[in-house]
Amino acid sequence: MRILVVGASSRLGRAVIPHLLARGWEVRAMTRHPSGLGDLAAQGAQVVQGDLRDRRSIERAVQGCTHVLSAAHALSGTGHNSSEAVDLRGISTLIDAAAHAQVEHFVFTSAWGSSSESPVDFMRYKAAGEVPAGQWPVMDHPASGSLHGILGDVDVGTGRARTARNAVRAWPESHKLRGRAGRGVFVVAALEDPAARGRVIDVGGPENISLREVVRVFERASGKSARVKVVPLWVLHAVAVLMRPFHRPLARLAALAVWQDTADMRLAPARTLAQDPVRLTSLREIAEWTSAQGTLQVDPARA
């Protein structure tokens, strides 16, 4: 079986490709910048150049593949690499190319809470992708797909933290020990389990906690008190509206923060775990592990 991983240099792509290679898959890793994936090529992946904005490159990449994993996004993309160009038009092109190439199995990664009625364009684009991908598995996971997105900035060494209000959301299992295992387990299940076809696989848990509770967990693990700076909701509203004509990605992130702060983001993983039983890592375990390293390293998501 040969799988095309689109967005191979993303956090999810890099996490899942070693899993697939170890399980005997032929992996074709598509990225805009192949020179950055030398480590995956050394492990046995076929690295190819491709761009979701370039239909011909997608058609070349998908030829001969039986499976496709969509692991790319442009949440904070600008200019020609905008979210609309990648997450809406690009994903539509990818799904169409996969269908024409008679791909057997396509796994589309969406975002928890995606909806055609969402006030955030990124979430509407994700919902649009779920419709044509409906015959294949769809994975929903928290839109704040990195420690940076969830925590703001936290430094256990200095005890400083910045966060937005008190939103309730699911803690993504994808960050088990700095995100190297995580969603890869569910991706493999979605690819190899025939019963996964047509399923929506909700990835998250095991806890639903607020950002303030996240800070308290890290305080207890580190033995230090954090100074928390709160971004008022009205400021986020203002940034989402006023910055849209000048810096659309910043406005999008502010709108996403408002939505996450006011919507019910609770996720119950019981249905997913009934199908794919794995042990989920608690935030306390993550906090204790990062504290043992000396300083919590927080990196923005890459795509």
Short mmCIF file of C-alpha atoms in Angstrom, two decimals:
data_model
loop_
_atom_site.label_atom_id
_atom_site.label_comp_id
_atom_site.label_asym_id
_atom_site.label_seq_id
_atom_site.Cartn_x
_atom_site.Cartn_y
_atom_site.Cartn_z
CA MET A 1 0.00 0.00 0.00
CA ARG A 2 1.28 3.44 -0.91
CA ILE A 3 0.11 6.55 0.90
CA LEU A 4 0.52 10.18 -0.04
CA VAL A 5 0.96 12.38 3.05
CA VAL A 6 0.09 15.96 2.11
CA GLY A 7 1.70 18.42 4.48
CA ALA A 8 4.52 16.04 5.37
CA SER A 9 6.50 18.79 7.11
CA SER A 10 3.61 19.65 9.42
CA ARG A 11 3.53 18.52 13.04
CA LEU A 12 1.01 15.80 12.20
CA GLY A 13 2.84 14.72 9.05
CA ARG A 14 6.16 14.37 10.81
CA ALA A 15 4.53 12.47 13.69
CA VAL A 16 2.66 9.93 11.57
CA ILE A 17 5.17 9.14 8.78
CA PRO A 18 7.58 7.16 11.02
CA HIS A 19 4.56 5.18 12.32
CA LEU A 20 3.54 4.29 8.78
CA LEU A 21 7.05 3.36 7.67
CA ALA A 22 7.45 1.10 10.70
CA ARG A 23 4.22 -0.67 9.76
CA GLY A 24 5.44 -1.40 6.24
CA TRP A 25 3.70 1.37 4.29
CA GLU A 26 5.24 2.94 1.21
CA VAL A 27 5.11 6.63 2.09
CA ARG A 28 5.19 9.46 -0.43
CA ALA A 29 5.76 12.67 1.53
CA MET A 30 4.55 15.82 -0.25
CA THR A 31 5.88 19.18 0.81
CA ARG A 32 6.59 22.57 -0.74
CA HIS A 33 10.21 22.36 0.40
CA PRO A 34 11.64 18.83 -0.02
CA SER A 35 15.09 19.84 1.24
CA GLY A 36 13.65 20.10 4.74
CA LEU A 37 12.61 16.43 4.89
CA GLY A 38 15.99 14.76 4.55
CA ASP A 39 15.46 12.93 7.84
CA LEU A 40 12.23 11.34 6.60
CA ALA A 41 13.87 10.42 3.28
CA ALA A 42 16.64 8.71 5.26
CA GLN A 43 13.99 6.64 7.03
CA GLY A 44 12.60 5.45 3.69
CA ALA A 45 9.96 7.99 2.69
CA GLN A 46 9.77 9.16 -0.93
CA VAL A 47 9.87 12.96 -0.64
CA VAL A 48 8.22 14.86 -3.51
CA GLN A 49 7.63 18.53 -4.18
CA GLY A 50 4.00 19.60 -4.28
CA ASP A 51 1.75 22.52 -3.46
CA LEU A 52 -1.96 22.52 -2.75
CA ARG A 53 -2.20 25.67 -4.86
CA ASP A 54 -0.75 23.84 -7.89
CA ARG A 55 -3.16 21.28 -9.35
CA ARG A 56 -0.56 19.64 -11.61
CA SER A 57 1.80 18.98 -8.71
CA ILE A 58 -1.06 17.40 -6.75
CA GLU A 59 -2.05 15.18 -9.68
CA ARG A 60 1.56 14.02 -10.06
CA ALA A 61 1.92 13.31 -6.37
CA VAL A 62 -1.28 11.30 -6.02
CA GLN A 63 -0.66 9.01 -9.01
CA GLY A 64 -0.12 5.41 -7.98
CA CYS A 65 -1.23 5.98 -4.38
CA THR A 66 -3.91 3.86 -2.76
CA HIS A 67 -4.30 6.12 0.28
CA VAL A 68 -4.07 9.86 1.01
CA LEU A 69 -3.67 11.68 4.32
CA SER A 70 -4.40 15.41 4.32
CA ALA A 71 -2.21 16.89 7.07
CA ALA A 72 -1.74 20.44 5.74
CA HIS A 73 -3.39 23.69 6.75
CA ALA A 74 -2.75 27.42 6.47
CA LEU A 75 -4.47 28.79 9.56
CA SER A 76 -2.02 31.71 9.75
CA GLY A 77 -1.09 31.79 6.06
CA THR A 78 -0.74 35.07 4.19
CA GLY A 79 -0.74 36.24 0.58
CA HIS A 80 -0.74 33.43 -1.97
CA ASN A 81 -0.55 30.93 0.90
CA SER A 82 -3.79 32.15 2.47
CA SER A 83 -6.16 29.87 4.35
CA GLU A 84 -8.75 30.29 1.60
CA ALA A 85 -6.22 29.22 -1.06
CA VAL A 86 -5.03 26.17 0.90
CA ASP A 87 -7.83 25.05 3.23
CA LEU A 88 -10.70 25.72 0.83
CA ARG A 89 -9.57 25.64 -2.80
CA GLY A 90 -6.45 23.52 -2.29
CA ILE A 91 -8.19 20.80 -0.29
CA SER A 92 -11.03 20.73 -2.83
CA THR A 93 -8.45 20.20 -5.59
CA LEU A 94 -6.74 17.44 -3.58
CA ILE A 95 -10.00 15.56 -2.98
CA ASP A 96 -10.91 15.87 -6.66
CA ALA A 97 -7.47 14.62 -7.76
CA ALA A 98 -7.70 11.69 -5.33
CA ALA A 99 -11.09 10.71 -6.73
CA HIS A 100 -9.82 10.87 -10.33
CA ALA A 101 -6.78 8.76 -9.37
CA GLN A 102 -9.17 6.21 -7.84
CA VAL A 103 -7.62 6.46 -4.40
CA GLU A 104 -9.15 3.82 -2.14
CA HIS A 105 -8.91 5.62 1.17
CA PHE A 106 -8.60 9.32 2.04
CA VAL A 107 -8.21 10.63 5.60
CA PHE A 108 -9.16 14.29 5.97
CA THR A 109 -8.08 16.15 9.12
CA SER A 110 -10.69 18.68 10.12
CA ALA A 111 -11.09 20.72 13.32
CA TRP A 112 -13.32 20.24 16.34
CA GLY A 113 -16.30 22.56 15.99
CA SER A 114 -16.04 23.05 12.22
CA SER A 115 -19.31 24.28 10.75
CA SER A 116 -20.59 26.08 7.68
CA GLU A 117 -22.17 28.54 10.12
CA SER A 118 -18.97 29.26 12.07
CA PRO A 119 -17.98 32.92 12.52
CA VAL A 120 -14.37 31.90 11.75
CA ASP A 121 -13.56 31.40 8.06
CA PHE A 122 -10.98 28.67 8.77
CA MET A 123 -13.67 26.57 10.48
CA ARG A 124 -16.03 27.10 7.54
CA TYR A 125 -13.29 25.97 5.15
CA LYS A 126 -12.76 22.82 7.21
CA ALA A 127 -16.49 22.10 7.16
CA ALA A 128 -16.51 22.55 3.37
CA GLY A 129 -13.79 19.93 3.07
CA GLU A 130 -15.74 17.43 5.13
CA VAL A 131 -18.60 17.30 2.61
CA PRO A 132 -16.76 15.82 -0.42
CA ALA A 133 -14.52 13.80 1.92
CA GLY A 134 -17.55 12.26 3.59
CA GLN A 135 -17.07 8.83 1.98
CA TRP A 136 -13.67 8.62 3.71
CA PRO A 137 -12.69 9.03 7.40
CA VAL A 138 -12.70 12.55 8.84
CA MET A 139 -10.61 13.34 11.93
CA ASP A 140 -11.77 16.18 14.15
CA HIS A 141 -9.23 17.58 16.59
CA PRO A 142 -8.94 20.87 18.52
CA ALA A 143 -8.19 23.78 16.18
CA SER A 144 -5.49 25.04 18.54
CA GLY A 145 -3.20 22.28 17.38
CA SER A 146 -0.11 23.15 19.39
CA LEU A 147 0.96 23.90 22.93
CA HIS A 148 1.41 27.50 21.81
CA GLY A 149 -2.17 27.70 20.62
CA ILE A 150 -3.56 26.35 23.86
CA LEU A 151 -1.35 27.89 26.47
CA GLY A 152 -0.29 31.17 24.94
CA ASP A 153 3.26 31.47 26.34
CA VAL A 154 4.32 29.53 29.43
CA ASP A 155 7.85 29.32 30.77
CA VAL A 156 8.20 27.07 33.79
CA GLY A 157 11.61 28.55 34.53
CA THR A 158 10.43 32.14 34.87
CA GLY A 159 6.87 31.42 35.92
CA ARG A 160 5.36 33.70 33.30
CA ALA A 161 2.22 32.94 31.36
CA ARG A 162 -0.12 34.67 28.97
CA THR A 163 -3.57 33.34 28.21
CA ALA A 164 -6.96 34.43 26.92
CA ARG A 165 -9.71 34.42 29.51
CA ASN A 166 -11.15 31.12 30.72
CA ALA A 167 -12.25 29.09 27.70
CA VAL A 168 -13.36 25.51 28.18
CA ARG A 169 -11.80 23.17 25.65
CA ALA A 170 -10.43 19.68 25.24
CA TRP A 171 -6.75 19.03 25.86
CA PRO A 172 -5.43 17.33 22.71
CA GLU A 173 -3.93 13.90 23.27
CA SER A 174 -1.69 14.76 20.31
CA HIS A 175 0.82 16.38 22.65
CA LYS A 176 1.79 13.20 24.44
CA LEU A 177 5.45 13.79 25.28
CA ARG A 178 5.86 16.74 22.90
CA GLY A 179 3.50 15.36 20.29
CA ARG A 180 5.59 12.51 18.84
CA ALA A 181 2.98 9.75 19.27
CA GLY A 182 -0.47 11.21 19.71
CA ARG A 183 -2.64 11.58 16.67
CA GLY A 184 -0.46 9.15 14.73
CA VAL A 185 -2.19 6.31 16.58
CA PHE A 186 -5.60 7.49 15.40
CA VAL A 187 -4.39 8.19 11.85
CA VAL A 188 -3.09 4.63 11.54
CA ALA A 189 -6.39 3.31 12.85
CA ALA A 190 -8.31 5.47 10.36
CA LEU A 191 -6.15 4.15 7.51
CA GLU A 192 -6.04 0.46 8.39
CA ASP A 193 -9.46 -0.20 9.89
CA PRO A 194 -12.08 -0.89 7.16
CA ALA A 195 -14.78 0.11 9.66
CA ALA A 196 -13.32 3.64 9.70
CA ARG A 197 -14.63 4.43 6.23
CA GLY A 198 -17.11 7.27 6.46
CA ARG A 199 -16.50 7.77 10.19
CA VAL A 200 -15.85 11.06 11.94
CA ILE A 201 -13.12 10.35 14.48
CA ASP A 202 -13.07 12.88 17.33
CA VAL A 203 -9.56 13.18 18.76
CA GLY A 204 -9.14 14.81 22.15
CA GLY A 205 -9.28 14.34 25.86
CA PRO A 206 -9.07 12.82 28.32
CA GLU A 207 -9.80 16.13 30.10
CA ASN A 208 -11.93 19.19 29.42
CA ILE A 209 -10.28 22.06 31.26
CA SER A 210 -10.02 25.82 31.02
CA LEU A 211 -6.87 27.76 30.23
CA ARG A 212 -6.66 28.94 33.81
CA GLU A 213 -6.79 25.32 34.95
CA VAL A 214 -4.00 24.53 32.48
CA VAL A 215 -1.82 27.15 34.16
CA ARG A 216 -2.64 25.75 37.62
CA VAL A 217 -1.62 22.23 36.52
CA PHE A 218 1.77 23.53 35.39
CA GLU A 219 2.14 25.57 38.57
CA ARG A 220 1.66 22.44 40.67
CA ALA A 221 4.05 20.41 38.54
CA SER A 222 6.79 23.05 38.59
CA GLY A 223 6.32 24.32 42.12
CA LYS A 224 6.27 27.88 40.79
CA SER A 225 3.55 30.51 40.63
CA ALA A 226 2.72 31.93 37.21
CA ARG A 227 1.94 35.58 36.54
CA VAL A 228 -1.06 35.42 34.25
CA LYS A 229 -1.86 38.23 31.82
CA VAL A 230 -5.41 38.09 30.52
CA VAL A 231 -6.38 39.41 27.08
CA PRO A 232 -9.88 40.88 27.54
CA LEU A 233 -12.58 39.52 25.30
CA TRP A 234 -13.41 42.98 23.97
CA VAL A 235 -9.81 43.38 22.79
CA LEU A 236 -10.01 40.12 20.87
CA HIS A 237 -13.32 41.25 19.33
CA ALA A 238 -11.73 44.54 18.28
CA VAL A 239 -8.66 42.87 16.76
CA ALA A 240 -10.87 40.39 14.86
CA VAL A 241 -12.82 43.25 13.27
CA LEU A 242 -10.32 46.09 12.90
CA MET A 243 -7.35 44.05 11.68
CA ARG A 244 -9.22 42.12 9.01
CA PRO A 245 -8.54 44.61 6.17
CA PHE A 246 -4.85 44.90 7.14
CA HIS A 247 -3.74 41.54 8.57
CA ARG A 248 -6.27 38.81 7.92
CA PRO A 249 -4.36 35.97 9.68
CA LEU A 250 -4.14 38.00 12.90
CA ALA A 251 -7.84 38.85 12.65
CA ARG A 252 -8.61 35.15 12.07
CA LEU A 253 -6.65 34.07 15.13
CA ALA A 254 -8.42 36.69 17.25
CA ALA A 255 -11.81 35.56 15.93
CA LEU A 256 -10.87 31.96 16.68
CA ALA A 257 -9.88 32.93 20.23
CA VAL A 258 -13.24 34.69 20.73
CA TRP A 259 -15.11 31.66 19.44
CA GLN A 260 -13.10 29.23 21.60
CA ASP A 261 -13.64 31.49 24.61
CA THR A 262 -17.40 31.64 24.22
CA ALA A 263 -18.38 28.29 22.65
CA ASP A 264 -18.80 24.97 24.42
CA MET A 265 -15.58 23.18 23.45
CA ARG A 266 -16.08 20.09 25.59
CA LEU A 267 -15.25 16.81 23.90
CA ALA A 268 -16.08 13.33 25.13
CA PRO A 269 -13.61 10.80 23.69
CA ALA A 270 -15.65 7.76 24.76
CA ARG A 271 -17.03 7.07 21.27
CA THR A 272 -13.60 7.22 19.65
CA LEU A 273 -12.01 5.10 22.37
CA ALA A 274 -14.72 2.47 21.98
CA GLN A 275 -13.57 2.02 18.39
CA ASP A 276 -9.85 2.65 18.91
CA PRO A 277 -8.93 1.87 22.54
CA VAL A 278 -5.71 3.63 23.52
CA ARG A 279 -4.48 5.16 26.74
CA LEU A 280 -4.80 8.95 26.65
CA THR A 281 -2.15 11.05 28.36
CA SER A 282 -3.36 13.46 31.04
CA LEU A 283 -2.23 17.08 31.21
CA ARG A 284 -0.74 16.39 34.63
CA GLU A 285 1.56 13.77 33.09
CA ILE A 286 2.60 16.20 30.35
CA ALA A 287 3.26 18.94 32.92
CA GLU A 288 5.34 16.64 35.09
CA TRP A 289 7.36 15.47 32.08
CA THR A 290 8.05 19.00 30.81
CA SER A 291 8.90 20.20 34.31
CA ALA A 292 11.43 17.38 34.65
CA GLN A 293 13.15 18.72 31.52
CA GLY A 294 13.75 22.06 33.27
CA THR A 295 11.82 24.40 30.98
CA LEU A 296 8.65 23.93 28.96
CA GLN A 297 9.47 24.59 25.31
CA VAL A 298 6.53 26.10 23.44
CA ASP A 299 6.64 26.17 19.66
CA PRO A 300 4.02 27.48 17.23
CA ALA A 301 2.36 24.92 14.96
CA ARG A 302 4.05 24.46 11.60
CA ALA A 303 2.30 23.56 8.36
#
